[in-house]
Amino acid sequence: MRKSTLFGILPLLLVLATGEASAHAMLDHAEPRVGNKVAAAPREVTLWFTQKLEPAFSAITVTDSAGQRVDTGKTRVSGSQMSVSLRQGGNGTYHVTWHVLSVDTHASDGNFTFDVAQ
Ligand SMILES: [Cu+2]
């Protein structure tokens, strides 16, 4: 390995190693709330995290009870919060899947459901 390559990688390795001590971005709360039942299909889903997020590497996908994507595919990130708009959907169980990269360079992901029942 050339010396210049090594010097390029070292700072990244240091960041990855020392960042391990801090917490990852965890889901703090969501709207609609995790596991909750709502009376009407929401127009958007918003998630709040415990750390600021890197917009380029953070996204939400939402599927309806038939497994069809109902999100618009354009997740908006603002600080530690991200949202995605939904197409008009029907009743049933919605699955929300998210992945984020927090500003401490750590990736995390998760999923939850909420129910729409008129
Ligand atoms: Cu972390």
Short mmCIF file of C-alpha atoms in Angstrom, two decimals, residues 15-111:
data_model
loop_
_atom_site.label_atom_id
_atom_site.label_comp_id
_atom_site.label_asym_id
_atom_site.label_seq_id
_atom_site.Cartn_x
_atom_site.Cartn_y
_atom_site.Cartn_z
CA VAL A 15 -13.44 8.28 13.15
CA LEU A 16 -15.01 4.81 12.90
CA ALA A 17 -13.11 3.54 15.95
CA THR A 18 -13.68 6.49 18.28
CA GLY A 19 -17.30 7.00 17.16
CA GLU A 20 -18.15 3.59 18.58
CA ALA A 21 -18.33 5.05 22.08
CA SER A 22 -21.25 7.34 21.27
CA ALA A 23 -24.82 6.17 20.81
CA HIS A 24 -26.28 5.49 17.39
CA ALA A 25 -29.28 7.38 16.10
CA MET A 26 -32.20 5.62 17.72
CA LEU A 27 -35.84 6.19 16.83
CA ASP A 28 -37.22 8.47 19.53
CA HIS A 29 -40.83 8.63 18.39
CA ALA A 30 -42.96 8.64 15.25
CA GLU A 31 -46.17 10.10 13.87
CA PRO A 32 -48.36 8.06 13.41
CA ARG A 33 -47.12 6.53 16.66
CA VAL A 34 -45.44 3.12 16.62
CA GLY A 35 -48.08 0.37 16.84
CA ASN A 36 -50.90 2.88 17.06
CA LYS A 37 -54.33 2.77 15.38
CA VAL A 38 -55.40 5.84 13.42
CA ALA A 39 -58.84 6.63 11.95
CA ALA A 40 -57.66 7.82 8.54
CA ALA A 41 -54.71 7.05 6.28
CA PRO A 42 -52.05 9.67 7.10
CA ARG A 43 -50.71 11.99 4.40
CA GLU A 44 -47.17 11.59 5.71
CA VAL A 45 -45.02 9.70 8.20
CA THR A 46 -42.53 11.57 10.38
CA LEU A 47 -39.78 10.02 12.53
CA TRP A 48 -37.75 11.74 15.24
CA PHE A 49 -34.30 10.41 16.15
CA THR A 50 -31.86 10.86 19.02
CA GLN A 51 -29.16 12.31 16.73
CA LYS A 52 -28.89 14.48 13.66
CA LEU A 53 -29.07 12.56 10.38
CA GLU A 54 -27.10 12.61 7.14
CA PRO A 55 -29.79 13.34 4.51
CA ALA A 56 -28.03 11.51 1.65
CA PHE A 57 -28.03 8.20 3.56
CA SER A 58 -31.33 8.29 5.44
CA ALA A 59 -34.71 7.22 4.09
CA ILE A 60 -38.18 5.92 4.96
CA THR A 61 -40.25 3.47 2.95
CA VAL A 62 -43.90 2.72 3.72
CA THR A 63 -46.02 -0.16 2.40
CA ASP A 64 -49.74 -0.73 2.86
CA SER A 65 -51.50 -3.93 3.96
CA ALA A 66 -51.16 -5.31 0.40
CA GLY A 67 -47.39 -4.75 0.47
CA GLN A 68 -47.59 -1.90 -2.07
CA ARG A 69 -45.28 1.12 -1.68
CA VAL A 70 -47.38 4.11 -0.67
CA ASP A 71 -44.57 6.58 0.04
CA THR A 72 -43.54 9.10 -2.63
CA GLY A 73 -39.89 8.00 -2.45
CA LYS A 74 -38.69 11.46 -1.44
CA THR A 75 -37.66 11.43 2.21
CA ARG A 76 -37.08 14.87 3.69
CA VAL A 77 -34.47 15.23 6.44
CA SER A 78 -34.22 18.19 8.80
CA GLY A 79 -31.80 17.84 11.69
CA SER A 80 -32.80 14.77 13.68
CA GLN A 81 -36.21 14.50 11.99
CA MET A 82 -37.24 12.92 8.69
CA SER A 83 -40.57 12.67 6.87
CA VAL A 84 -42.02 11.15 3.73
CA SER A 85 -45.35 11.94 2.07
CA LEU A 86 -47.81 9.14 1.33
CA ARG A 87 -50.18 8.51 -1.54
CA GLN A 88 -53.81 8.08 -0.54
CA GLY A 89 -54.17 4.63 1.01
CA GLY A 90 -56.86 2.41 2.47
CA ASN A 91 -57.41 0.57 5.73
CA GLY A 92 -55.12 -2.04 7.18
CA THR A 93 -51.65 -2.45 8.61
CA TYR A 94 -48.93 -0.15 7.26
CA HIS A 95 -45.26 -1.11 7.50
CA VAL A 96 -42.71 1.63 8.00
CA THR A 97 -39.06 0.73 7.29
CA TRP A 98 -36.25 3.21 7.90
CA HIS A 99 -32.49 3.43 7.67
CA VAL A 100 -30.36 6.32 8.78
CA LEU A 101 -26.77 7.41 8.91
CA SER A 102 -26.22 9.66 11.90
CA VAL A 103 -23.63 12.43 12.04
CA ASP A 104 -21.37 10.16 14.16
CA THR A 105 -21.00 8.01 10.97
CA HIS A 106 -23.02 5.09 12.37
CA ALA A 107 -25.79 3.45 10.38
CA SER A 108 -28.89 2.02 11.98
CA ASP A 109 -32.25 0.79 10.75
CA GLY A 110 -35.56 -0.49 11.97
CA ASN A 111 -39.22 -0.94 11.21
#
